[in-house]
CSV table of N, CA and C in Angstrom, one decimal:
chain,number,residue,atom,x,y,z
A,259,MET,N,-142.6,-188.9,-21.6
A,259,MET,CA,-143.9,-189.0,-22.4
A,259,MET,C,-143.7,-188.2,-23.7
A,260,ASP,N,-144.0,-188.8,-24.8
A,260,ASP,CA,-143.8,-188.0,-26.0
A,260,ASP,C,-145.0,-187.0,-26.2
A,261,SER,N,-144.7,-185.9,-26.9
A,261,SER,CA,-145.6,-184.8,-27.0
A,261,SER,C,-146.9,-185.1,-27.7
A,262,LEU,N,-146.9,-186.1,-28.5
A,262,LEU,CA,-148.2,-186.5,-29.2
A,262,LEU,C,-149.2,-187.2,-28.3
A,263,ASN,N,-148.6,-187.9,-27.3
A,263,ASN,CA,-149.5,-188.5,-26.3
A,263,ASN,C,-149.6,-187.8,-25.0
A,264,ASP,N,-149.0,-186.7,-24.9
A,264,ASP,CA,-149.0,-185.9,-23.6
A,264,ASP,C,-150.4,-185.1,-23.5
A,265,PRO,N,-151.2,-185.5,-22.5
A,265,PRO,CA,-152.5,-184.8,-22.3
A,265,PRO,C,-152.3,-183.4,-21.6
A,266,TYR,N,-151.1,-183.0,-21.3
A,266,TYR,CA,-150.9,-181.8,-20.6
A,266,TYR,C,-150.2,-180.8,-21.5
A,267,GLU,N,-150.6,-179.5,-21.3
A,267,GLU,CA,-150.1,-178.4,-22.1
A,267,GLU,C,-149.9,-177.2,-21.3
A,268,ILE,N,-148.7,-176.6,-21.3
A,268,ILE,CA,-148.5,-175.3,-20.6
A,268,ILE,C,-148.7,-174.2,-21.6
A,269,ARG,N,-149.5,-173.2,-21.2
A,269,ARG,CA,-149.7,-172.0,-22.0
A,269,ARG,C,-149.3,-170.8,-21.2
A,270,VAL,N,-148.7,-169.8,-21.8
A,270,VAL,CA,-148.4,-168.6,-21.2
A,270,VAL,C,-149.7,-167.8,-21.0
A,271,GLY,N,-149.9,-167.2,-19.8
A,271,GLY,CA,-151.1,-166.4,-19.5
A,271,GLY,C,-151.5,-166.5,-18.1
A,272,VAL,N,-152.5,-165.8,-17.8
A,272,VAL,CA,-153.1,-165.8,-16.4
A,272,VAL,C,-154.5,-166.3,-16.5
A,273,PRO,N,-155.0,-166.9,-15.5
A,273,PRO,CA,-156.4,-167.3,-15.5
A,273,PRO,C,-157.4,-166.2,-15.2
A,274,SER,N,-158.7,-166.5,-15.4
A,274,SER,CA,-159.7,-165.5,-15.0
A,274,SER,C,-159.7,-165.5,-13.5
A,275,VAL,N,-160.4,-164.6,-12.9
A,275,VAL,CA,-160.5,-164.5,-11.4
A,275,VAL,C,-161.1,-165.8,-10.9
A,276,GLU,N,-162.2,-166.3,-11.6
A,276,GLU,CA,-162.9,-167.5,-11.1
A,276,GLU,C,-162.0,-168.7,-11.2
A,277,VAL,N,-161.3,-168.9,-12.3
A,277,VAL,CA,-160.4,-170.0,-12.5
A,277,VAL,C,-159.2,-169.9,-11.5
A,278,PHE,N,-158.7,-168.8,-11.3
A,278,PHE,CA,-157.6,-168.6,-10.3
A,278,PHE,C,-158.0,-169.1,-8.9
A,279,ARG,N,-159.2,-168.6,-8.5
A,279,ARG,CA,-159.7,-169.0,-7.1
A,279,ARG,C,-160.0,-170.5,-7.1
A,280,ARG,N,-160.5,-171.1,-8.1
A,280,ARG,CA,-160.8,-172.5,-8.1
A,280,ARG,C,-159.5,-173.3,-8.1
A,281,LEU,N,-158.5,-172.9,-8.9
A,281,LEU,CA,-157.2,-173.7,-8.9
A,281,LEU,C,-156.6,-173.6,-7.5
A,282,ARG,N,-156.6,-172.5,-6.9
A,282,ARG,CA,-156.0,-172.4,-5.5
A,282,ARG,C,-156.7,-173.3,-4.5
A,283,THR,N,-158.0,-173.1,-4.5
A,283,THR,CA,-158.8,-173.9,-3.5
A,283,THR,C,-158.8,-175.4,-3.7
A,284,ASP,N,-158.8,-175.8,-5.0
A,284,ASP,CA,-158.8,-177.2,-5.4
A,284,ASP,C,-157.4,-177.8,-4.9
A,285,ALA,N,-156.4,-177.0,-5.0
A,285,ALA,CA,-155.0,-177.5,-4.6
A,285,ALA,C,-154.8,-177.4,-3.1
A,286,GLY,N,-155.8,-176.9,-2.3
A,286,GLY,CA,-155.6,-176.8,-0.9
A,286,GLY,C,-155.0,-175.5,-0.4
A,287,LEU,N,-154.8,-174.5,-1.4
A,287,LEU,CA,-154.3,-173.2,-1.0
A,287,LEU,C,-155.5,-172.3,-0.5
A,288,SER,N,-155.1,-171.2,0.2
A,288,SER,CA,-156.2,-170.3,0.7
A,288,SER,C,-156.9,-169.6,-0.5
A,289,ASP,N,-158.2,-169.4,-0.3
A,289,ASP,CA,-158.9,-168.6,-1.2
A,289,ASP,C,-158.5,-167.1,-1.1
A,290,LYS,N,-158.8,-166.4,-2.1
A,290,LYS,CA,-158.5,-164.9,-2.1
A,290,LYS,C,-159.7,-164.2,-2.5
A,291,ASP,N,-159.9,-163.0,-2.0
A,291,ASP,CA,-161.0,-162.1,-2.3
A,291,ASP,C,-161.0,-161.8,-3.8
A,292,PRO,N,-162.2,-162.0,-4.4
A,292,PRO,CA,-162.3,-161.8,-5.9
A,292,PRO,C,-161.8,-160.4,-6.3
A,293,GLU,N,-162.1,-159.4,-5.5
A,293,GLU,CA,-161.7,-158.0,-5.9
A,293,GLU,C,-160.1,-157.9,-5.8
A,294,ALA,N,-159.5,-158.6,-4.8
A,294,ALA,CA,-158.1,-158.5,-4.7
A,294,ALA,C,-157.4,-159.3,-5.9
A,295,VAL,N,-158.0,-160.4,-6.3
A,295,VAL,CA,-157.5,-161.2,-7.4
A,295,VAL,C,-157.6,-160.4,-8.7
A,296,ALA,N,-158.7,-159.7,-8.9
A,296,ALA,CA,-158.9,-158.8,-10.1
A,296,ALA,C,-157.9,-157.7,-10.2
A,297,LEU,N,-157.4,-157.2,-9.1
A,297,LEU,CA,-156.3,-156.2,-9.0
A,297,LEU,C,-155.0,-156.9,-9.3
A,298,ALA,N,-154.8,-158.1,-8.8
A,298,ALA,CA,-153.5,-158.7,-8.9
A,298,ALA,C,-153.1,-159.3,-10.3
A,299,LEU,N,-154.1,-160.0,-10.9
A,299,LEU,CA,-153.7,-160.7,-12.1
A,299,LEU,C,-153.2,-159.9,-13.2
A,300,PRO,N,-153.7,-158.7,-13.5
A,300,PRO,CA,-153.1,-157.9,-14.6
A,300,PRO,C,-151.6,-157.4,-14.3
A,301,ASN,N,-151.2,-157.5,-13.0
A,301,ASN,CA,-149.9,-157.1,-12.6
A,301,ASN,C,-148.9,-158.3,-12.6
A,302,THR,N,-149.3,-159.4,-13.2
A,302,THR,CA,-148.4,-160.6,-13.3
A,302,THR,C,-147.3,-160.2,-14.3
A,303,TRP,N,-146.0,-160.5,-14.0
A,303,TRP,CA,-144.9,-160.3,-14.9
A,303,TRP,C,-144.9,-161.4,-15.9
A,304,HIS,N,-145.1,-162.6,-15.4
A,304,HIS,CA,-145.2,-163.8,-16.3
A,304,HIS,C,-146.0,-164.8,-15.6
A,305,GLY,N,-146.9,-165.4,-16.4
A,305,GLY,CA,-147.8,-166.5,-15.8
A,305,GLY,C,-147.9,-167.6,-16.8
A,306,VAL,N,-148.2,-168.8,-16.2
A,306,VAL,CA,-148.4,-170.0,-17.0
A,306,VAL,C,-149.6,-170.7,-16.5
A,307,LEU,N,-150.4,-171.3,-17.4
A,307,LEU,CA,-151.5,-172.2,-17.0
A,307,LEU,C,-151.2,-173.6,-17.6
A,308,LEU,N,-151.5,-174.6,-16.7
A,308,LEU,CA,-151.3,-176.0,-17.1
A,308,LEU,C,-152.7,-176.5,-17.5
A,309,HIS,N,-152.9,-177.0,-18.7
A,309,HIS,CA,-154.1,-177.5,-19.1
A,309,HIS,C,-154.1,-179.1,-19.3
A,310,HIS,N,-155.2,-179.7,-19.0
A,310,HIS,CA,-155.4,-181.1,-19.2
A,310,HIS,C,-156.6,-181.3,-20.1
A,311,GLN,N,-156.4,-181.7,-21.3
A,311,GLN,CA,-157.5,-181.9,-22.3
A,311,GLN,C,-158.3,-180.6,-22.4
A,312,GLY,N,-157.6,-179.5,-22.4
A,312,GLY,CA,-158.2,-178.1,-22.6
A,312,GLY,C,-158.7,-177.5,-21.3
A,313,GLU,N,-158.7,-178.2,-20.2
A,313,GLU,CA,-159.2,-177.6,-19.0
A,313,GLU,C,-158.0,-177.2,-18.1
A,314,PRO,N,-158.0,-176.0,-17.5
A,314,PRO,CA,-157.0,-175.5,-16.6
A,314,PRO,C,-156.9,-176.3,-15.3
A,315,ILE,N,-155.8,-176.9,-15.0
A,315,ILE,CA,-155.7,-177.7,-13.8
A,315,ILE,C,-154.5,-177.3,-13.0
A,316,GLY,N,-153.7,-176.3,-13.4
A,316,GLY,CA,-152.6,-175.8,-12.6
A,316,GLY,C,-152.1,-174.5,-13.1
A,317,MET,N,-151.3,-173.8,-12.3
A,317,MET,CA,-150.8,-172.5,-12.7
A,317,MET,C,-149.6,-172.2,-11.9
A,318,GLY,N,-148.9,-171.1,-12.3
A,318,GLY,CA,-147.9,-170.4,-11.6
A,318,GLY,C,-147.7,-169.0,-12.1
A,319,ARG,N,-147.2,-168.1,-11.3
A,319,ARG,CA,-147.1,-166.7,-11.7
A,319,ARG,C,-145.8,-166.2,-11.1
A,320,ILE,N,-145.2,-165.2,-11.8
A,320,ILE,CA,-144.1,-164.4,-11.4
A,320,ILE,C,-144.6,-163.0,-11.2
A,321,ILE,N,-144.4,-162.4,-10.1
A,321,ILE,CA,-144.7,-161.0,-9.9
A,321,ILE,C,-143.4,-160.3,-9.5
A,322,GLY,N,-143.4,-159.0,-9.7
A,322,GLY,CA,-142.2,-158.2,-9.3
A,322,GLY,C,-142.1,-156.9,-10.0
A,323,ASP,N,-141.0,-156.2,-9.8
A,323,ASP,CA,-140.8,-154.9,-10.4
A,323,ASP,C,-140.2,-154.9,-11.8
A,324,GLY,N,-139.9,-156.1,-12.3
A,324,GLY,CA,-139.3,-156.2,-13.6
A,324,GLY,C,-137.8,-156.0,-13.7
A,325,GLY,N,-137.2,-155.7,-12.6
A,325,GLY,CA,-135.7,-155.4,-12.6
A,325,GLY,C,-134.9,-156.0,-11.5
A,326,THR,N,-135.3,-155.6,-10.3
A,326,THR,CA,-134.5,-156.1,-9.1
A,326,THR,C,-135.1,-157.1,-8.3
A,327,ALA,N,-136.4,-157.3,-8.3
A,327,ALA,CA,-137.1,-158.2,-7.4
A,327,ALA,C,-138.2,-158.9,-8.1
A,328,PHE,N,-138.2,-160.2,-7.9
A,328,PHE,CA,-139.3,-161.1,-8.4
A,328,PHE,C,-139.7,-162.1,-7.4
A,329,GLN,N,-141.0,-162.5,-7.4
A,329,GLN,CA,-141.4,-163.5,-6.5
A,329,GLN,C,-142.3,-164.5,-7.3
A,330,ILE,N,-142.0,-165.8,-7.1
A,330,ILE,CA,-142.8,-166.9,-7.7
A,330,ILE,C,-144.0,-167.1,-6.8
A,331,VAL,N,-145.2,-167.1,-7.3
A,331,VAL,CA,-146.4,-167.3,-6.5
A,331,VAL,C,-147.4,-168.2,-7.2
A,332,ASP,N,-148.3,-168.7,-6.4
A,332,ASP,CA,-149.5,-169.4,-6.9
A,332,ASP,C,-149.2,-170.6,-7.7
A,333,VAL,N,-148.1,-171.3,-7.4
A,333,VAL,CA,-147.8,-172.6,-8.1
A,333,VAL,C,-148.6,-173.6,-7.5
A,334,CYS,N,-149.5,-174.2,-8.3
A,334,CYS,CA,-150.4,-175.3,-7.8
A,334,CYS,C,-150.8,-176.2,-8.9
A,335,VAL,N,-151.2,-177.4,-8.5
A,335,VAL,CA,-151.7,-178.4,-9.5
A,335,VAL,C,-152.9,-179.1,-8.8
A,336,HIS,N,-153.9,-179.3,-9.5
A,336,HIS,CA,-155.1,-180.0,-9.0
A,336,HIS,C,-154.6,-181.4,-8.4
A,337,PRO,N,-155.2,-181.7,-7.2
A,337,PRO,CA,-154.7,-183.0,-6.6
A,337,PRO,C,-154.9,-184.2,-7.4
A,338,ALA,N,-155.9,-184.3,-8.3
A,338,ALA,CA,-156.0,-185.5,-9.2
A,338,ALA,C,-154.9,-185.6,-10.2
A,339,HIS,N,-154.1,-184.6,-10.3
A,339,HIS,CA,-153.0,-184.6,-11.3
A,339,HIS,C,-151.6,-184.5,-10.7
A,340,GLN,N,-151.6,-184.5,-9.3
A,340,GLN,CA,-150.3,-184.3,-8.7
A,340,GLN,C,-149.5,-185.7,-8.7
A,341,GLY,N,-148.2,-185.6,-8.5
A,341,GLY,CA,-147.4,-186.7,-8.5
A,341,GLY,C,-146.9,-187.2,-9.9
A,342,ARG,N,-147.1,-186.3,-10.9
A,342,ARG,CA,-146.8,-186.6,-12.3
A,342,ARG,C,-145.7,-185.7,-12.9
A,343,GLY,N,-145.0,-185.0,-12.0
A,343,GLY,CA,-144.0,-184.0,-12.4
A,343,GLY,C,-144.5,-182.7,-13.0
A,344,LEU,N,-145.8,-182.4,-12.8
A,344,LEU,CA,-146.4,-181.3,-13.4
A,344,LEU,C,-146.0,-180.0,-12.7
A,345,GLY,N,-145.8,-180.0,-11.4
A,345,GLY,CA,-145.3,-178.8,-10.7
A,345,GLY,C,-143.9,-178.5,-11.2
A,346,LYS,N,-143.1,-179.5,-11.5
A,346,LYS,CA,-141.8,-179.3,-12.1
A,346,LYS,C,-141.9,-178.7,-13.4
A,347,ARG,N,-142.9,-179.0,-14.2
A,347,ARG,CA,-143.0,-178.4,-15.6
A,347,ARG,C,-143.4,-176.9,-15.4
A,348,ILE,N,-144.3,-176.6,-14.5
A,348,ILE,CA,-144.7,-175.2,-14.2
A,348,ILE,C,-143.4,-174.4,-13.8
A,349,MET,N,-142.7,-175.0,-12.8
A,349,MET,CA,-141.5,-174.3,-12.4
A,349,MET,C,-140.5,-174.1,-13.5
A,350,ALA,N,-140.3,-175.1,-14.3
A,350,ALA,CA,-139.4,-175.0,-15.4
A,350,ALA,C,-139.8,-173.9,-16.4
A,351,ALA,N,-141.1,-173.8,-16.7
A,351,ALA,CA,-141.5,-172.7,-17.5
A,351,ALA,C,-141.3,-171.3,-16.9
A,352,LEU,N,-141.5,-171.2,-15.6
A,352,LEU,CA,-141.3,-169.9,-14.9
A,352,LEU,C,-139.8,-169.6,-14.8
A,353,THR,N,-139.0,-170.5,-14.5
A,353,THR,CA,-137.6,-170.2,-14.3
A,353,THR,C,-136.9,-170.0,-15.7
A,354,GLU,N,-137.4,-170.6,-16.7
A,354,GLU,CA,-136.9,-170.4,-18.1
A,354,GLU,C,-137.1,-168.9,-18.5
A,355,GLU,N,-138.3,-168.4,-18.1
A,355,GLU,CA,-138.6,-167.0,-18.5
A,355,GLU,C,-137.8,-166.0,-17.6
A,356,LEU,N,-137.6,-166.4,-16.4
A,356,LEU,CA,-136.7,-165.5,-15.5
A,356,LEU,C,-135.3,-165.5,-16.1
A,357,GLU,N,-134.8,-166.7,-16.5
A,357,GLU,CA,-133.4,-166.7,-17.1
A,357,GLU,C,-133.3,-166.0,-18.4
A,358,ARG,N,-134.4,-166.0,-19.1
A,358,ARG,CA,-134.4,-165.3,-20.4
A,358,ARG,C,-134.5,-163.8,-20.3
A,359,ARG,N,-135.4,-163.3,-19.3
A,359,ARG,CA,-135.7,-161.9,-19.3
A,359,ARG,C,-135.2,-161.1,-18.1
A,360,ALA,N,-135.0,-161.7,-16.9
A,360,ALA,CA,-134.7,-161.0,-15.7
A,360,ALA,C,-133.2,-160.6,-15.7
A,361,PRO,N,-132.9,-159.4,-15.2
A,361,PRO,CA,-131.5,-159.0,-15.1
A,361,PRO,C,-130.7,-160.0,-14.2
A,362,ALA,N,-129.4,-160.1,-14.5
A,362,ALA,CA,-128.6,-161.1,-13.8
A,362,ALA,C,-128.5,-160.8,-12.3
A,363,THR,N,-128.7,-159.6,-11.9
A,363,THR,CA,-128.6,-159.2,-10.5
A,363,THR,C,-129.9,-159.3,-9.7
A,364,ALA,N,-131.0,-159.7,-10.4
A,364,ALA,CA,-132.3,-159.7,-9.8
A,364,ALA,C,-132.4,-160.8,-8.7
A,365,TYR,N,-133.2,-160.5,-7.7
A,365,TYR,CA,-133.4,-161.4,-6.5
A,365,TYR,C,-134.8,-162.0,-6.8
A,366,VAL,N,-134.8,-163.3,-6.8
A,366,VAL,CA,-136.0,-164.1,-7.0
A,366,VAL,C,-136.3,-164.8,-5.7
A,367,SER,N,-137.5,-164.6,-5.2
A,367,SER,CA,-137.9,-165.3,-3.9
A,367,SER,C,-139.2,-166.1,-4.1
A,368,LEU,N,-139.5,-166.9,-3.1
A,368,LEU,CA,-140.7,-167.7,-3.1
A,368,LEU,C,-140.9,-168.2,-1.7
A,369,ILE,N,-142.1,-168.6,-1.4
A,369,ILE,CA,-142.4,-169.2,-0.1
A,369,ILE,C,-142.7,-170.7,-0.4
A,370,ALA,N,-141.9,-171.6,0.2
A,370,ALA,CA,-142.1,-173.0,0.0
A,370,ALA,C,-143.0,-173.6,1.2
A,371,ASP,N,-144.1,-174.2,0.8
A,371,ASP,CA,-145.0,-174.8,1.8
A,371,ASP,C,-144.6,-176.3,1.9
A,372,GLY,N,-144.2,-176.8,3.0
A,372,GLY,CA,-144.0,-178.2,3.2
A,372,GLY,C,-143.0,-178.8,2.3
A,373,PRO,N,-143.3,-180.0,1.7
A,373,PRO,CA,-142.4,-180.7,0.9
A,373,PRO,C,-142.1,-180.0,-0.5
A,374,ALA,N,-142.8,-178.9,-0.8
A,374,ALA,CA,-142.6,-178.2,-2.0
A,374,ALA,C,-141.2,-177.7,-2.1
A,375,ARG,N,-140.5,-177.5,-0.9
A,375,ARG,CA,-139.2,-177.0,-0.9
A,375,ARG,C,-138.2,-177.9,-1.7
A,376,PHE,N,-138.5,-179.2,-1.8
A,376,PHE,CA,-137.6,-180.1,-2.6
A,376,PHE,C,-137.8,-179.9,-4.1
A,377,LEU,N,-139.0,-179.5,-4.5
A,377,LEU,CA,-139.2,-179.1,-5.9
A,377,LEU,C,-138.4,-177.8,-6.2
A,378,TYR,N,-138.5,-176.8,-5.3
A,378,TYR,CA,-137.9,-175.6,-5.6
A,378,TYR,C,-136.3,-175.7,-5.5
A,379,GLU,N,-135.8,-176.5,-4.7
A,379,GLU,CA,-134.4,-176.7,-4.6
A,379,GLU,C,-133.8,-177.2,-5.9
A,380,LYS,N,-134.6,-178.0,-6.7
A,380,LYS,CA,-134.2,-178.5,-8.0
A,380,LYS,C,-134.0,-177.4,-9.0
A,381,PHE,N,-134.5,-176.2,-8.7
A,381,PHE,CA,-134.4,-175.0,-9.6
A,381,PHE,C,-133.5,-174.0,-9.0
A,382,GLY,N,-132.7,-174.4,-8.0
A,382,GLY,CA,-131.6,-173.5,-7.5
A,382,GLY,C,-132.0,-172.6,-6.3
A,383,PHE,N,-133.2,-172.8,-5.8
A,383,PHE,CA,-133.7,-172.0,-4.6
A,383,PHE,C,-133.1,-172.7,-3.4
A,384,ALA,N,-132.7,-171.8,-2.4
A,384,ALA,CA,-132.1,-172.2,-1.2
A,384,ALA,C,-132.8,-171.6,0.0
A,385,ASP,N,-132.7,-172.3,1.1
A,385,ASP,CA,-133.3,-171.8,2.3
A,385,ASP,C,-132.6,-170.5,2.7
A,386,THR,N,-133.4,-169.4,3.0
A,386,THR,CA,-132.8,-168.1,3.3
A,386,THR,C,-132.1,-168.2,4.6
A,387,ALA,N,-132.6,-169.0,5.6
A,387,ALA,CA,-132.0,-169.0,6.9
A,387,ALA,C,-130.5,-169.5,6.8
A,388,ALA,N,-130.2,-170.3,5.9
A,388,ALA,CA,-128.8,-170.8,5.7
A,388,ALA,C,-127.9,-169.7,5.2
A,389,HIS,N,-128.4,-168.6,4.8
A,389,HIS,CA,-127.6,-167.4,4.3
A,389,HIS,C,-127.8,-166.2,5.2
A,390,ASP,N,-128.1,-166.4,6.5
A,390,ASP,CA,-128.3,-165.4,7.4
A,390,ASP,C,-129.4,-164.4,7.1
A,391,SER,N,-130.4,-164.9,6.4
A,391,SER,CA,-131.6,-164.2,6.1
A,391,SER,C,-132.8,-165.0,6.7
A,392,VAL,N,-133.9,-164.3,7.0
A,392,VAL,CA,-135.1,-164.9,7.4
A,392,VAL,C,-136.2,-164.4,6.6
A,393,GLY,N,-137.0,-165.3,6.0
A,393,GLY,CA,-138.1,-164.9,5.2
A,393,GLY,C,-139.2,-164.5,6.2
A,394,MET,N,-139.9,-163.4,5.9
A,394,MET,CA,-141.0,-162.9,6.8
A,394,MET,C,-142.2,-162.6,5.9
A,395,TYR,N,-143.3,-162.6,6.6
A,395,TYR,CA,-144.6,-162.2,5.9
A,395,TYR,C,-145.5,-161.5,6.8
A,396,ARG,N,-146.5,-160.9,6.2
A,396,ARG,CA,-147.6,-160.3,6.9
A,396,ARG,C,-148.8,-160.4,6.0
A,397,VAL,N,-149.9,-160.8,6.5
A,397,VAL,CA,-151.2,-160.9,5.8
A,397,VAL,C,-152.0,-159.7,6.3
A,398,MET,N,-152.5,-158.9,5.3
A,398,MET,CA,-153.3,-157.7,5.7
A,398,MET,C,-154.7,-158.1,6.1
A,399,HIS,N,-155.1,-157.8,7.3
A,399,HIS,CA,-156.5,-158.1,7.8
A,399,HIS,C,-157.2,-156.8,8.0
A,400,ARG,N,-158.4,-156.7,7.5
A,400,ARG,CA,-159.2,-155.5,7.7
A,400,ARG,C,-160.6,-156.0,8.1
A,401,SER,N,-161.2,-155.2,9.0
A,401,SER,CA,-162.6,-155.5,9.2
A,401,SER,C,-163.4,-155.0,8.1
A,402,HIS,N,-164.5,-155.7,7.8
A,402,HIS,CA,-165.4,-155.2,6.7
A,402,HIS,C,-166.0,-153.9,7.1
A,403,GLY,N,-166.0,-153.0,6.2
A,403,GLY,CA,-166.6,-151.7,6.4
A,403,GLY,C,-165.7,-150.7,7.0
A,404,ALA,N,-164.4,-151.0,7.1
A,404,ALA,CA,-163.4,-150.1,7.7
A,404,ALA,C,-163.3,-148.9,6.9
A,405,SER,N,-163.2,-147.7,7.5
A,405,SER,CA,-163.1,-146.5,6.7
A,405,SER,C,-161.7,-146.1,6.7
A,406,GLY,N,-161.4,-145.1,5.9
A,406,GLY,CA,-160.1,-144.5,5.7
A,406,GLY,C,-159.4,-145.1,4.5
A,407,SER,N,-158.2,-144.6,4.2
A,407,SER,CA,-157.5,-145.0,3.0
A,407,SER,C,-156.9,-146.4,3.2
A,408,ARG,N,-156.7,-147.0,2.0
A,408,ARG,CA,-156.1,-148.3,2.0
A,408,ARG,C,-154.6,-148.2,2.1
A,409,ALA,N,-154.0,-149.1,2.9
A,409,ALA,CA,-152.6,-149.2,3.0
A,409,ALA,C,-152.0,-149.7,1.7
A,410,ARG,N,-150.9,-149.1,1.3
A,410,ARG,CA,-150.2,-149.6,0.1
A,410,ARG,C,-148.9,-150.2,0.4
A,411,PRO,N,-148.5,-151.2,-0.3
A,411,PRO,CA,-147.2,-151.8,0.0
A,411,PRO,C,-146.0,-150.9,-0.2
């Protein structure tokens, strides 16, 4: 599609807390606590927003320490716009920035949900299990009103 007739535009940046939460839930991803999102967004190493006629309909972020470890997170596109190669455009923008700024020895990871793995493979990502590694995760759960200090990663 030529750029003059392309209704989609990728812009560097991160969304507001409200837009972040809407984009995630619209795309079928889990919602996040607004306070947690407010802490997270300023720590984005690089982020992109996908706009359709000026309205944000997709996003992706890179988080990390800026040197040795990076993670691609929050890649999503509104369902009404899926199937048009837009996730690929988001990933291209993110990986181009990694190739431009991240050190050559940096480790870049992501978690692929379902068929998204095929998109990520196009950008050089491989299943960790095939390399004698296993991806692991833990979601922090706290009861409301819990006292004491907060755990830090």
